[in-house]
Amino acid sequence: IQTAAHVRMQLLQNTSAVEIPLLRSTAPGLPLIGLTIEHCNDLLAAAHKNVFSGKMDAALSEIREILYTLPLIVVDSEEKRSQVESLRTACREYMLALRLHKERRRVEDPVREMELACYFTMCNLEPIHIFIGLLYAIKLGQKLENYRTTAVLCRRL
């Protein structure tokens, strides 16, 4: 962060570069921060779009990038701190769900696949993503003739 908050400029030819700190316009004296909550929100929106379109690996990498970025965000109010906390919680849930989905695709046992699909539906995701997971789990339950679990999943629709 310290390196990102400085710029090096060569003012005259054949002279050494001068390092100039980049400061915030809203709070003089504080360094300019390149990582913001808005950047993380944009990444989360892109991850949601990738989950909806079925690009789970791309969504997983974007969620990881958000989780790696969150500790570096500087917050100056209680509202922003709560935004970072809610973003961390959402990323944790999506990370779990995407890892369950990845494991479900890797497994060859249909009973285990059904179990992982049901676990996926229990994650706290956006309603449309839960709906997609429920439909897939119901389809698997009918194929395995597991009607009790399928009935419970149908009630959650």
mmCIF file with all atom_site columns, C-alpha atoms in Angstrom:
data_model
loop_
_atom_site.group_PDB
_atom_site.id
_atom_site.type_symbol
_atom_site.label_atom_id
_atom_site.label_alt_id
_atom_site.label_comp_id
_atom_site.label_asym_id
_atom_site.label_entity_id
_atom_site.label_seq_id
_atom_site.pdbx_PDB_ins_code
_atom_site.Cartn_x
_atom_site.Cartn_y
_atom_site.Cartn_z
_atom_site.occupancy
_atom_site.B_iso_or_equiv
_atom_site.pdbx_formal_charge
_atom_site.auth_seq_id
_atom_site.auth_comp_id
_atom_site.auth_asym_id
_atom_site.auth_atom_id
_atom_site.pdbx_PDB_model_num
ATOM 1   C CA . ILE A 1 1   ? 0.000   0.000   0.000   1.00 0.00 ? 1   ILE A CA 1
ATOM 2   C CA . GLN A 1 2   ? 2.853   2.333   0.838   1.00 0.00 ? 2   GLN A CA 1
ATOM 3   C CA . THR A 1 3   ? 4.467   1.787   -2.564  1.00 0.00 ? 3   THR A CA 1
ATOM 4   C CA . ALA A 1 4   ? 1.148   2.223   -4.368  1.00 0.00 ? 4   ALA A CA 1
ATOM 5   C CA . ALA A 1 5   ? 0.606   5.574   -2.641  1.00 0.00 ? 5   ALA A CA 1
ATOM 6   C CA . HIS A 1 6   ? 3.692   7.142   -4.262  1.00 0.00 ? 6   HIS A CA 1
ATOM 7   C CA . VAL A 1 7   ? 4.563   8.086   -7.808  1.00 0.00 ? 7   VAL A CA 1
ATOM 8   C CA . ARG A 1 8   ? 8.073   8.502   -9.191  1.00 0.00 ? 8   ARG A CA 1
ATOM 9   C CA . MET A 1 9   ? 8.580   11.224  -11.784 1.00 0.00 ? 9   MET A CA 1
ATOM 10  C CA . GLN A 1 10  ? 11.702  12.252  -13.656 1.00 0.00 ? 10  GLN A CA 1
ATOM 11  C CA . LEU A 1 11  ? 11.442  16.022  -13.956 1.00 0.00 ? 11  LEU A CA 1
ATOM 12  C CA . LEU A 1 12  ? 14.494  16.716  -16.132 1.00 0.00 ? 12  LEU A CA 1
ATOM 13  C CA . GLN A 1 13  ? 16.448  14.527  -18.461 1.00 0.00 ? 13  GLN A CA 1
ATOM 14  C CA . ASN A 1 14  ? 19.578  12.943  -16.904 1.00 0.00 ? 14  ASN A CA 1
ATOM 15  C CA . THR A 1 15  ? 18.349  13.532  -13.344 1.00 0.00 ? 15  THR A CA 1
ATOM 16  C CA . SER A 1 16  ? 17.119  11.098  -10.773 1.00 0.00 ? 16  SER A CA 1
ATOM 17  C CA . ALA A 1 17  ? 13.411  10.549  -10.290 1.00 0.00 ? 17  ALA A CA 1
ATOM 18  C CA . VAL A 1 18  ? 11.569  12.391  -7.551  1.00 0.00 ? 18  VAL A CA 1
ATOM 19  C CA . GLU A 1 19  ? 9.167   10.432  -5.366  1.00 0.00 ? 19  GLU A CA 1
ATOM 20  C CA . ILE A 1 20  ? 5.892   12.263  -4.719  1.00 0.00 ? 20  ILE A CA 1
ATOM 21  C CA . PRO A 1 21  ? 3.263   10.955  -2.287  1.00 0.00 ? 21  PRO A CA 1
ATOM 22  C CA . LEU A 1 22  ? -0.294  10.699  -3.570  1.00 0.00 ? 22  LEU A CA 1
ATOM 23  C CA . LEU A 1 23  ? -2.701  12.140  -0.997  1.00 0.00 ? 23  LEU A CA 1
ATOM 24  C CA . ARG A 1 24  ? -6.449  11.915  -0.638  1.00 0.00 ? 24  ARG A CA 1
ATOM 25  C CA . SER A 1 25  ? -8.407  15.003  -1.574  1.00 0.00 ? 25  SER A CA 1
ATOM 26  C CA . THR A 1 26  ? -11.024 14.316  1.099   1.00 0.00 ? 26  THR A CA 1
ATOM 27  C CA . ALA A 1 27  ? -8.564  13.916  3.974   1.00 0.00 ? 27  ALA A CA 1
ATOM 28  C CA . PRO A 1 28  ? -5.311  15.863  3.501   1.00 0.00 ? 28  PRO A CA 1
ATOM 29  C CA . GLY A 1 29  ? -2.276  14.160  4.955   1.00 0.00 ? 29  GLY A CA 1
ATOM 30  C CA . LEU A 1 30  ? -3.583  10.612  4.432   1.00 0.00 ? 30  LEU A CA 1
ATOM 31  C CA . PRO A 1 31  ? -2.215  8.490   1.584   1.00 0.00 ? 31  PRO A CA 1
ATOM 32  C CA . LEU A 1 32  ? -4.320  7.692   -1.461  1.00 0.00 ? 32  LEU A CA 1
ATOM 33  C CA . ILE A 1 33  ? -5.643  4.152   -1.282  1.00 0.00 ? 33  ILE A CA 1
ATOM 34  C CA . GLY A 1 34  ? -6.052  2.202   -4.513  1.00 0.00 ? 34  GLY A CA 1
ATOM 35  C CA . LEU A 1 35  ? -8.193  -0.533  -2.969  1.00 0.00 ? 35  LEU A CA 1
ATOM 36  C CA . THR A 1 36  ? -11.722 0.504   -2.098  1.00 0.00 ? 36  THR A CA 1
ATOM 37  C CA . ILE A 1 37  ? -14.989 -1.090  -1.061  1.00 0.00 ? 37  ILE A CA 1
ATOM 38  C CA . GLU A 1 38  ? -16.471 -0.090  -4.413  1.00 0.00 ? 38  GLU A CA 1
ATOM 39  C CA . HIS A 1 39  ? -13.775 -2.131  -6.194  1.00 0.00 ? 39  HIS A CA 1
ATOM 40  C CA . CYS A 1 40  ? -14.713 -5.169  -4.092  1.00 0.00 ? 40  CYS A CA 1
ATOM 41  C CA . ASN A 1 41  ? -18.431 -4.609  -4.738  1.00 0.00 ? 41  ASN A CA 1
ATOM 42  C CA . ASP A 1 42  ? -17.739 -4.535  -8.487  1.00 0.00 ? 42  ASP A CA 1
ATOM 43  C CA . LEU A 1 43  ? -15.823 -7.813  -8.205  1.00 0.00 ? 43  LEU A CA 1
ATOM 44  C CA . LEU A 1 44  ? -18.681 -9.356  -6.223  1.00 0.00 ? 44  LEU A CA 1
ATOM 45  C CA . ALA A 1 45  ? -21.187 -8.260  -8.885  1.00 0.00 ? 45  ALA A CA 1
ATOM 46  C CA . ALA A 1 46  ? -18.988 -9.864  -11.553 1.00 0.00 ? 46  ALA A CA 1
ATOM 47  C CA . ALA A 1 47  ? -18.782 -13.042 -9.454  1.00 0.00 ? 47  ALA A CA 1
ATOM 48  C CA . HIS A 1 48  ? -22.593 -13.116 -9.138  1.00 0.00 ? 48  HIS A CA 1
ATOM 49  C CA . LYS A 1 49  ? -22.866 -12.750 -12.909 1.00 0.00 ? 49  LYS A CA 1
ATOM 50  C CA . ASN A 1 50  ? -20.396 -15.609 -13.430 1.00 0.00 ? 50  ASN A CA 1
ATOM 51  C CA . VAL A 1 51  ? -22.288 -17.851 -10.994 1.00 0.00 ? 51  VAL A CA 1
ATOM 52  C CA . PHE A 1 52  ? -25.538 -17.145 -12.835 1.00 0.00 ? 52  PHE A CA 1
ATOM 53  C CA . SER A 1 53  ? -23.948 -17.955 -16.207 1.00 0.00 ? 53  SER A CA 1
ATOM 54  C CA . GLY A 1 54  ? -22.302 -21.132 -14.857 1.00 0.00 ? 54  GLY A CA 1
ATOM 55  C CA . LYS A 1 55  ? -18.664 -19.965 -14.879 1.00 0.00 ? 55  LYS A CA 1
ATOM 56  C CA . MET A 1 56  ? -17.928 -21.220 -11.386 1.00 0.00 ? 56  MET A CA 1
ATOM 57  C CA . ASP A 1 57  ? -14.111 -21.223 -11.654 1.00 0.00 ? 57  ASP A CA 1
ATOM 58  C CA . ALA A 1 58  ? -14.070 -17.562 -12.732 1.00 0.00 ? 58  ALA A CA 1
ATOM 59  C CA . ALA A 1 59  ? -16.442 -16.677 -9.894  1.00 0.00 ? 59  ALA A CA 1
ATOM 60  C CA . LEU A 1 60  ? -14.263 -18.569 -7.401  1.00 0.00 ? 60  LEU A CA 1
ATOM 61  C CA . SER A 1 61  ? -11.149 -16.651 -8.471  1.00 0.00 ? 61  SER A CA 1
ATOM 62  C CA . GLU A 1 62  ? -13.003 -13.319 -8.159  1.00 0.00 ? 62  GLU A CA 1
ATOM 63  C CA . ILE A 1 63  ? -14.254 -14.227 -4.684  1.00 0.00 ? 63  ILE A CA 1
ATOM 64  C CA . ARG A 1 64  ? -10.700 -15.151 -3.679  1.00 0.00 ? 64  ARG A CA 1
ATOM 65  C CA . GLU A 1 65  ? -9.445  -11.816 -4.994  1.00 0.00 ? 65  GLU A CA 1
ATOM 66  C CA . ILE A 1 66  ? -12.016 -10.012 -2.858  1.00 0.00 ? 66  ILE A CA 1
ATOM 67  C CA . LEU A 1 67  ? -11.011 -11.981 0.237   1.00 0.00 ? 67  LEU A CA 1
ATOM 68  C CA . TYR A 1 68  ? -7.335  -11.179 -0.394  1.00 0.00 ? 68  TYR A CA 1
ATOM 69  C CA . THR A 1 69  ? -8.180  -7.484  -0.868  1.00 0.00 ? 69  THR A CA 1
ATOM 70  C CA . LEU A 1 70  ? -10.431 -6.964  2.168   1.00 0.00 ? 70  LEU A CA 1
ATOM 71  C CA . PRO A 1 71  ? -7.648  -6.836  4.799   1.00 0.00 ? 71  PRO A CA 1
ATOM 72  C CA . LEU A 1 72  ? -5.952  -4.048  2.837   1.00 0.00 ? 72  LEU A CA 1
ATOM 73  C CA . ILE A 1 73  ? -8.968  -1.730  2.717   1.00 0.00 ? 73  ILE A CA 1
ATOM 74  C CA . VAL A 1 74  ? -8.755  1.304   4.969   1.00 0.00 ? 74  VAL A CA 1
ATOM 75  C CA . VAL A 1 75  ? -12.076 2.316   6.517   1.00 0.00 ? 75  VAL A CA 1
ATOM 76  C CA . ASP A 1 76  ? -12.746 5.568   8.319   1.00 0.00 ? 76  ASP A CA 1
ATOM 77  C CA . SER A 1 77  ? -16.310 5.113   9.551   1.00 0.00 ? 77  SER A CA 1
ATOM 78  C CA . GLU A 1 78  ? -18.483 2.548   11.284  1.00 0.00 ? 78  GLU A CA 1
ATOM 79  C CA . GLU A 1 79  ? -20.718 2.314   8.202   1.00 0.00 ? 79  GLU A CA 1
ATOM 80  C CA . LYS A 1 80  ? -17.810 1.314   5.962   1.00 0.00 ? 80  LYS A CA 1
ATOM 81  C CA . ARG A 1 81  ? -16.610 -1.190  8.537   1.00 0.00 ? 81  ARG A CA 1
ATOM 82  C CA . SER A 1 82  ? -20.022 -2.842  8.549   1.00 0.00 ? 82  SER A CA 1
ATOM 83  C CA . GLN A 1 83  ? -19.956 -2.892  4.719   1.00 0.00 ? 83  GLN A CA 1
ATOM 84  C CA . VAL A 1 84  ? -16.605 -4.691  4.792   1.00 0.00 ? 84  VAL A CA 1
ATOM 85  C CA . GLU A 1 85  ? -17.962 -7.183  7.349   1.00 0.00 ? 85  GLU A CA 1
ATOM 86  C CA . SER A 1 86  ? -21.050 -7.926  5.238   1.00 0.00 ? 86  SER A CA 1
ATOM 87  C CA . LEU A 1 87  ? -18.871 -8.267  2.143   1.00 0.00 ? 87  LEU A CA 1
ATOM 88  C CA . ARG A 1 88  ? -16.626 -10.721 3.985   1.00 0.00 ? 88  ARG A CA 1
ATOM 89  C CA . THR A 1 89  ? -19.648 -12.743 5.091   1.00 0.00 ? 89  THR A CA 1
ATOM 90  C CA . ALA A 1 90  ? -21.077 -12.857 1.563   1.00 0.00 ? 90  ALA A CA 1
ATOM 91  C CA . CYS A 1 91  ? -17.697 -13.899 0.139   1.00 0.00 ? 91  CYS A CA 1
ATOM 92  C CA . ARG A 1 92  ? -17.346 -16.627 2.764   1.00 0.00 ? 92  ARG A CA 1
ATOM 93  C CA . GLU A 1 93  ? -20.749 -18.052 1.849   1.00 0.00 ? 93  GLU A CA 1
ATOM 94  C CA . TYR A 1 94  ? -20.043 -17.939 -1.881  1.00 0.00 ? 94  TYR A CA 1
ATOM 95  C CA . MET A 1 95  ? -16.593 -19.474 -1.382  1.00 0.00 ? 95  MET A CA 1
ATOM 96  C CA . LEU A 1 96  ? -18.170 -22.385 0.486   1.00 0.00 ? 96  LEU A CA 1
ATOM 97  C CA . ALA A 1 97  ? -20.934 -22.811 -2.096  1.00 0.00 ? 97  ALA A CA 1
ATOM 98  C CA . LEU A 1 98  ? -18.541 -22.723 -5.037  1.00 0.00 ? 98  LEU A CA 1
ATOM 99  C CA . ARG A 1 99  ? -16.215 -25.226 -3.409  1.00 0.00 ? 99  ARG A CA 1
ATOM 100 C CA . LEU A 1 100 ? -19.205 -27.526 -2.784  1.00 0.00 ? 100 LEU A CA 1
ATOM 101 C CA . HIS A 1 101 ? -20.220 -27.155 -6.425  1.00 0.00 ? 101 HIS A CA 1
ATOM 102 C CA . LYS A 1 102 ? -16.702 -27.922 -7.611  1.00 0.00 ? 102 LYS A CA 1
ATOM 103 C CA . GLU A 1 103 ? -16.533 -31.015 -5.394  1.00 0.00 ? 103 GLU A CA 1
ATOM 104 C CA . ARG A 1 104 ? -19.988 -32.126 -6.562  1.00 0.00 ? 104 ARG A CA 1
ATOM 105 C CA . ARG A 1 105 ? -18.864 -32.027 -10.186 1.00 0.00 ? 105 ARG A CA 1
ATOM 106 C CA . ARG A 1 106 ? -15.774 -34.068 -9.338  1.00 0.00 ? 106 ARG A CA 1
ATOM 107 C CA . VAL A 1 107 ? -17.603 -36.820 -7.411  1.00 0.00 ? 107 VAL A CA 1
ATOM 108 C CA . GLU A 1 108 ? -18.872 -39.855 -9.295  1.00 0.00 ? 108 GLU A CA 1
ATOM 109 C CA . ASP A 1 109 ? -21.083 -41.330 -6.541  1.00 0.00 ? 109 ASP A CA 1
ATOM 110 C CA . PRO A 1 110 ? -24.669 -40.094 -7.204  1.00 0.00 ? 110 PRO A CA 1
ATOM 111 C CA . VAL A 1 111 ? -25.649 -40.248 -3.519  1.00 0.00 ? 111 VAL A CA 1
ATOM 112 C CA . ARG A 1 112 ? -22.695 -38.050 -2.526  1.00 0.00 ? 112 ARG A CA 1
ATOM 113 C CA . GLU A 1 113 ? -23.513 -35.738 -5.440  1.00 0.00 ? 113 GLU A CA 1
ATOM 114 C CA . MET A 1 114 ? -27.067 -35.369 -4.094  1.00 0.00 ? 114 MET A CA 1
ATOM 115 C CA . GLU A 1 115 ? -25.722 -34.663 -0.609  1.00 0.00 ? 115 GLU A CA 1
ATOM 116 C CA . LEU A 1 116 ? -23.377 -31.946 -1.885  1.00 0.00 ? 116 LEU A CA 1
ATOM 117 C CA . ALA A 1 117 ? -26.171 -30.399 -3.970  1.00 0.00 ? 117 ALA A CA 1
ATOM 118 C CA . CYS A 1 118 ? -28.325 -30.201 -0.827  1.00 0.00 ? 118 CYS A CA 1
ATOM 119 C CA . TYR A 1 119 ? -25.456 -28.608 1.116   1.00 0.00 ? 119 TYR A CA 1
ATOM 120 C CA . PHE A 1 120 ? -25.115 -26.058 -1.697  1.00 0.00 ? 120 PHE A CA 1
ATOM 121 C CA . THR A 1 121 ? -28.737 -25.004 -1.215  1.00 0.00 ? 121 THR A CA 1
ATOM 122 C CA . MET A 1 122 ? -28.120 -24.381 2.500   1.00 0.00 ? 122 MET A CA 1
ATOM 123 C CA . CYS A 1 123 ? -25.558 -21.615 1.849   1.00 0.00 ? 123 CYS A CA 1
ATOM 124 C CA . ASN A 1 124 ? -26.723 -18.031 2.319   1.00 0.00 ? 124 ASN A CA 1
ATOM 125 C CA . LEU A 1 125 ? -26.631 -16.948 -1.346  1.00 0.00 ? 125 LEU A CA 1
ATOM 126 C CA . GLU A 1 126 ? -28.649 -14.652 -3.559  1.00 0.00 ? 126 GLU A CA 1
ATOM 127 C CA . PRO A 1 127 ? -32.201 -16.011 -4.030  1.00 0.00 ? 127 PRO A CA 1
ATOM 128 C CA . ILE A 1 128 ? -31.710 -16.766 -7.731  1.00 0.00 ? 128 ILE A CA 1
ATOM 129 C CA . HIS A 1 129 ? -28.596 -18.827 -7.004  1.00 0.00 ? 129 HIS A CA 1
ATOM 130 C CA . ILE A 1 130 ? -30.401 -20.779 -4.275  1.00 0.00 ? 130 ILE A CA 1
ATOM 131 C CA . PHE A 1 131 ? -33.267 -21.355 -6.733  1.00 0.00 ? 131 PHE A CA 1
ATOM 132 C CA . ILE A 1 132 ? -30.889 -22.768 -9.357  1.00 0.00 ? 132 ILE A CA 1
ATOM 133 C CA . GLY A 1 133 ? -29.292 -25.023 -6.735  1.00 0.00 ? 133 GLY A CA 1
ATOM 134 C CA . LEU A 1 134 ? -32.702 -26.200 -5.510  1.00 0.00 ? 134 LEU A CA 1
ATOM 135 C CA . LEU A 1 135 ? -33.810 -27.104 -9.017  1.00 0.00 ? 135 LEU A CA 1
ATOM 136 C CA . TYR A 1 136 ? -30.663 -29.141 -9.584  1.00 0.00 ? 136 TYR A CA 1
ATOM 137 C CA . ALA A 1 137 ? -30.962 -30.902 -6.208  1.00 0.00 ? 137 ALA A CA 1
ATOM 138 C CA . ILE A 1 138 ? -34.639 -31.727 -6.895  1.00 0.00 ? 138 ILE A CA 1
ATOM 139 C CA . LYS A 1 139 ? -33.715 -33.186 -10.268 1.00 0.00 ? 139 LYS A CA 1
ATOM 140 C CA . LEU A 1 140 ? -31.032 -35.337 -8.633  1.00 0.00 ? 140 LEU A CA 1
ATOM 141 C CA . GLY A 1 141 ? -33.433 -36.446 -5.893  1.00 0.00 ? 141 GLY A CA 1
ATOM 142 C CA . GLN A 1 142 ? -36.006 -37.586 -8.418  1.00 0.00 ? 142 GLN A CA 1
ATOM 143 C CA . LYS A 1 143 ? -33.376 -39.453 -10.387 1.00 0.00 ? 143 LYS A CA 1
ATOM 144 C CA . LEU A 1 144 ? -32.223 -41.264 -7.213  1.00 0.00 ? 144 LEU A CA 1
ATOM 145 C CA . GLU A 1 145 ? -35.845 -41.841 -6.101  1.00 0.00 ? 145 GLU A CA 1
ATOM 146 C CA . ASN A 1 146 ? -35.135 -40.014 -2.836  1.00 0.00 ? 146 ASN A CA 1
ATOM 147 C CA . TYR A 1 147 ? -38.610 -38.561 -2.486  1.00 0.00 ? 147 TYR A CA 1
ATOM 148 C CA . ARG A 1 148 ? -38.449 -37.404 1.149   1.00 0.00 ? 148 ARG A CA 1
ATOM 149 C CA . THR A 1 149 ? -35.485 -35.128 0.581   1.00 0.00 ? 149 THR A CA 1
ATOM 150 C CA . THR A 1 150 ? -36.957 -33.989 -2.728  1.00 0.00 ? 150 THR A CA 1
ATOM 151 C CA . ALA A 1 151 ? -40.198 -33.046 -0.944  1.00 0.00 ? 151 ALA A CA 1
ATOM 152 C CA . VAL A 1 152 ? -38.274 -30.941 1.571   1.00 0.00 ? 152 VAL A CA 1
ATOM 153 C CA . LEU A 1 153 ? -36.420 -29.215 -1.275  1.00 0.00 ? 153 LEU A CA 1
ATOM 154 C CA . CYS A 1 154 ? -39.711 -28.593 -3.111  1.00 0.00 ? 154 CYS A CA 1
ATOM 155 C CA . ARG A 1 155 ? -41.171 -26.916 -0.001  1.00 0.00 ? 155 ARG A CA 1
ATOM 156 C CA . ARG A 1 156 ? -38.210 -24.538 0.057   1.00 0.00 ? 156 ARG A CA 1
ATOM 157 C CA . LEU A 1 157 ? -39.055 -23.336 -3.461  1.00 0.00 ? 157 LEU A CA 1
#
